[in-house]
Short mmCIF file of C-alpha atoms in Angstrom, two decimals:
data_model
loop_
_atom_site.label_atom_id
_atom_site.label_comp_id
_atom_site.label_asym_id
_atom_site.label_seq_id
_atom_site.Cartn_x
_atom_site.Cartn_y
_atom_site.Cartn_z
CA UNK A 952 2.61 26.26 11.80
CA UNK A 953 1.33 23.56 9.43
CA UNK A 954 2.89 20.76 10.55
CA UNK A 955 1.64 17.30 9.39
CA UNK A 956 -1.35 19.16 7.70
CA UNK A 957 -1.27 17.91 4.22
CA UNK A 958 -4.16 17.60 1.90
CA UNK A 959 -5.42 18.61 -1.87
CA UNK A 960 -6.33 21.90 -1.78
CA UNK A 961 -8.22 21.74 -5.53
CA UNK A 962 -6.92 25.67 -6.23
CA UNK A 963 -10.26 26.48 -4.25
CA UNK A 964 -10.40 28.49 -1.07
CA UNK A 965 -12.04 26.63 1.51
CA UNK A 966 -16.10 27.22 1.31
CA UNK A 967 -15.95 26.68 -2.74
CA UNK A 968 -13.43 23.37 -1.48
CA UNK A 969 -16.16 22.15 0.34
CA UNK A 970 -19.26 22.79 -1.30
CA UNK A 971 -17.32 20.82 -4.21
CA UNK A 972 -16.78 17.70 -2.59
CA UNK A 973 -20.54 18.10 -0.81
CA UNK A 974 -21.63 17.85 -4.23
CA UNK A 975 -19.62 15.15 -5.69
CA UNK A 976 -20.49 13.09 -2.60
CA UNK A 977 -23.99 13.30 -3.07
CA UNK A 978 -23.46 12.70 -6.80
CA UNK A 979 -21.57 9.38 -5.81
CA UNK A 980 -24.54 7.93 -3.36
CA UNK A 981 -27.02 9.26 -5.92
CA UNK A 982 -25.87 7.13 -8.98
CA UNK A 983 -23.20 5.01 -7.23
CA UNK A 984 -20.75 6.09 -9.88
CA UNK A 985 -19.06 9.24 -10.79
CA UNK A 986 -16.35 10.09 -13.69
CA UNK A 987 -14.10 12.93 -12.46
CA UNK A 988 -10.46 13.56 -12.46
CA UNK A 989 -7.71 11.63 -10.39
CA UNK A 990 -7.22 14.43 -8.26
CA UNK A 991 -10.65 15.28 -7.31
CA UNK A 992 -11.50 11.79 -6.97
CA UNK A 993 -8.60 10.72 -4.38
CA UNK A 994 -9.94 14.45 -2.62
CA UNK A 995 -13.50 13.05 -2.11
CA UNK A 996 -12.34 9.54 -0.99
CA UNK A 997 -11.12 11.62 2.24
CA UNK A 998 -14.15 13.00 2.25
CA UNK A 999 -16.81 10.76 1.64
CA UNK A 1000 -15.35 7.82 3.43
CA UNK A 1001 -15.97 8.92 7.36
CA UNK A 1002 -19.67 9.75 6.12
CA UNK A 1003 -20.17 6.51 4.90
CA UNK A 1004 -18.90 4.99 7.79
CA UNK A 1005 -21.44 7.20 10.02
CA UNK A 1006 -23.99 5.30 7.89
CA UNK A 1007 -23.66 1.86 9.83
CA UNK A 1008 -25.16 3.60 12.89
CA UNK A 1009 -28.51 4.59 12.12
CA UNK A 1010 -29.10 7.08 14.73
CA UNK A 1011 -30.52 10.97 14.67
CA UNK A 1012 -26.91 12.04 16.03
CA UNK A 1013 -25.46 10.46 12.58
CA UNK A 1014 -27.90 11.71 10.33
CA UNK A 1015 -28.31 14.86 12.05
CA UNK A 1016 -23.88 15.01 11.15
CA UNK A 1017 -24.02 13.76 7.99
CA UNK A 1018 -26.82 15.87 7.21
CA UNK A 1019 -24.76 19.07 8.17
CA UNK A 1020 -21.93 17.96 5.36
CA UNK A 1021 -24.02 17.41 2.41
CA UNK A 1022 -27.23 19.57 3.15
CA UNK A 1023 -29.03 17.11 1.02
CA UNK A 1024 -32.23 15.06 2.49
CA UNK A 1025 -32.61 12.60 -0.21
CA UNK A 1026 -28.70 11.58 -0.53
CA UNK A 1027 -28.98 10.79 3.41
CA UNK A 1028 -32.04 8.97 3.23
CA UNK A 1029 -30.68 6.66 0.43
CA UNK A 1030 -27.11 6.70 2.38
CA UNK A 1031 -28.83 5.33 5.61
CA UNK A 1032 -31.27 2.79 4.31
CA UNK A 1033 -29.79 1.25 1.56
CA UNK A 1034 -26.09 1.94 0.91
CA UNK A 1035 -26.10 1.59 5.21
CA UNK A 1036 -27.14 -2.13 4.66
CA UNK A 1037 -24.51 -3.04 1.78
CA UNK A 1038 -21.85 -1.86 4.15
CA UNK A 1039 -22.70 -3.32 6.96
CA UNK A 1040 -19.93 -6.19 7.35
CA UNK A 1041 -17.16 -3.85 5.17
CA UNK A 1042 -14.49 -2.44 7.64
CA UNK A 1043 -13.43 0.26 5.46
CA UNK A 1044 -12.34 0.54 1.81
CA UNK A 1045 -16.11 2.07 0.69
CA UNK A 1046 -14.98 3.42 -2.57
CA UNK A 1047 -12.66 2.40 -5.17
CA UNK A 1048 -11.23 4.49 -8.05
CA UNK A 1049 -10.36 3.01 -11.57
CA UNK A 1050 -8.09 5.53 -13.82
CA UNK A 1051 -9.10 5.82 -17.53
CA UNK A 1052 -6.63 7.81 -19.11
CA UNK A 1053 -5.92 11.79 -20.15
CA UNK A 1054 -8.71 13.89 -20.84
CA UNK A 1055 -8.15 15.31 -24.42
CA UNK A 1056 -8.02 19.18 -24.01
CA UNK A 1057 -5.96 19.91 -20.81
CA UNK A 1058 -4.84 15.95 -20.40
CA UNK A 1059 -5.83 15.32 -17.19
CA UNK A 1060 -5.67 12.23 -15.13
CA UNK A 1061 -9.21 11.03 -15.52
CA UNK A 1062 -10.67 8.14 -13.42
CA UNK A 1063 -14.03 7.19 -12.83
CA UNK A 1064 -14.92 6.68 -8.11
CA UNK A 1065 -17.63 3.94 -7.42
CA UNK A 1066 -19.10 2.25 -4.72
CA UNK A 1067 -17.37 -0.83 -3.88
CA UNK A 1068 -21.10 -3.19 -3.32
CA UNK A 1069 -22.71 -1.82 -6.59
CA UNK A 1070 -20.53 -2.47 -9.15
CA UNK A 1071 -22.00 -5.99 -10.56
CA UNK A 1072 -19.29 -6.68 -13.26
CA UNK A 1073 -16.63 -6.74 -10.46
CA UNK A 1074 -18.89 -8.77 -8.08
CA UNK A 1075 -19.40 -11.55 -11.27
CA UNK A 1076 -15.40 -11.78 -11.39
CA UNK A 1077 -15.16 -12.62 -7.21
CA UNK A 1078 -17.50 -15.12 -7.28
CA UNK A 1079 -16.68 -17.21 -10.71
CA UNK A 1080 -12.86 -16.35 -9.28
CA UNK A 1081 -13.25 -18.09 -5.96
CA UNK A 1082 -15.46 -21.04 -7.56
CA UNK A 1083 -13.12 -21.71 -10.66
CA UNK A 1084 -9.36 -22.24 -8.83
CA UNK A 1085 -7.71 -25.21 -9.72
CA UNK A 1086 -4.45 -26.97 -8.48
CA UNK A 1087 -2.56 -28.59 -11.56
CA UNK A 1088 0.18 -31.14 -11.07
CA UNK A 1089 3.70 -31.17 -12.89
CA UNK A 1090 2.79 -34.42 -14.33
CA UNK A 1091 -0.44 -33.47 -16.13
CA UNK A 1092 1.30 -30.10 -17.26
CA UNK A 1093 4.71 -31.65 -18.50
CA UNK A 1094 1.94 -34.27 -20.33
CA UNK A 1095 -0.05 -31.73 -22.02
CA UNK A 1096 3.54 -30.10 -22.94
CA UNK A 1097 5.15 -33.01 -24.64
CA UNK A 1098 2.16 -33.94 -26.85
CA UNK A 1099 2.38 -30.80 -28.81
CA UNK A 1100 5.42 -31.04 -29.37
CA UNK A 1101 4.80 -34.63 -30.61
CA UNK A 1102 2.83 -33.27 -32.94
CA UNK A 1103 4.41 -30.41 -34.90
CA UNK A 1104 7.47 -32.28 -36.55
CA UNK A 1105 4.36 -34.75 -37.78
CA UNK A 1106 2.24 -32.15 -39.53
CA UNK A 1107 5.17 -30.24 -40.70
CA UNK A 1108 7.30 -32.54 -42.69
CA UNK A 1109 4.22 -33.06 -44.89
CA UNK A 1110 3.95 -29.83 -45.75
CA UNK A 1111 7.26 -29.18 -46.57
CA UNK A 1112 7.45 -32.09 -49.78
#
């Protein structure tokens, strides 16, 4: 039985399945950044996550793991040292996907998967977020309400002679 055993099977049998997300994975701690569909993309969040979460343990056990999933020397390297470091103080959440829209021949759910730390634009928007917030009082807003109001009959009745 199959009870409780519910994932994306990507219309792949189980080696192509694999070597697939292997791929993308490596892809997405090569250039930080992949565009794929919605599908594939929520697929290699379930994937990739637990690796990258092996990466904030630098030890030969946890390479010698992660190593057997993505067969790919350089992408663990650059997942242990420097992606490893970035990560360090996150307790989950490693990836984030943004949609885009329908690709144009089959119309697809398209998205683009990123790493949460390397996306600058997004980091930009925290920061002048947390430093910008304001409290306004009713008084000042009901003030700043009134006076254009104040205002409008003045310049209109001008314009209407």
């Amino acid at each position: 039985m199959r009870h409780n055993k519910s994932f994306n099977h990507l219309s792949r049998k189980k080696a192509h399945r694999d070597a697939l997300l292997a791929n993308m994975t490596i892809s997405l701690i090569k250039h930080k950044r992949i565009f794929t569909t919605l599908a594939k993309a929520k697929a290699l969040r379930m994937y990739a996550e637990p690796l990258i979460n092996r990466a904030k343990e630098d030890s030969m056990a946890n390479r010698r793991l992660v190593f057997s999933y993505l067969q790919n020397k350089e992408a663990v390297t650059e997942l242990f040292r420097e992606i490893s470091q970035k990560i360090a103080d996150r307790p989950g959440g490693y990836t984030r996907i943004l949609k885009t829209g329908n690709r144009l021949g089959d119309n697809a759910k398209t998205c683009f998967i990123e790493l949460v730390d390397y996306n600058e634009n997004m980091l930009k928007d925290k920061k002048t977020e947390k430093k910008g917030r304001t409290r306004r009082s009713r008084k000042s807003s009901a003030a700043a309400e009134a006076a254009p109001a104040a205002e409008a009959p003045a310049t209109e009745a001008p314009a209407a002679e």
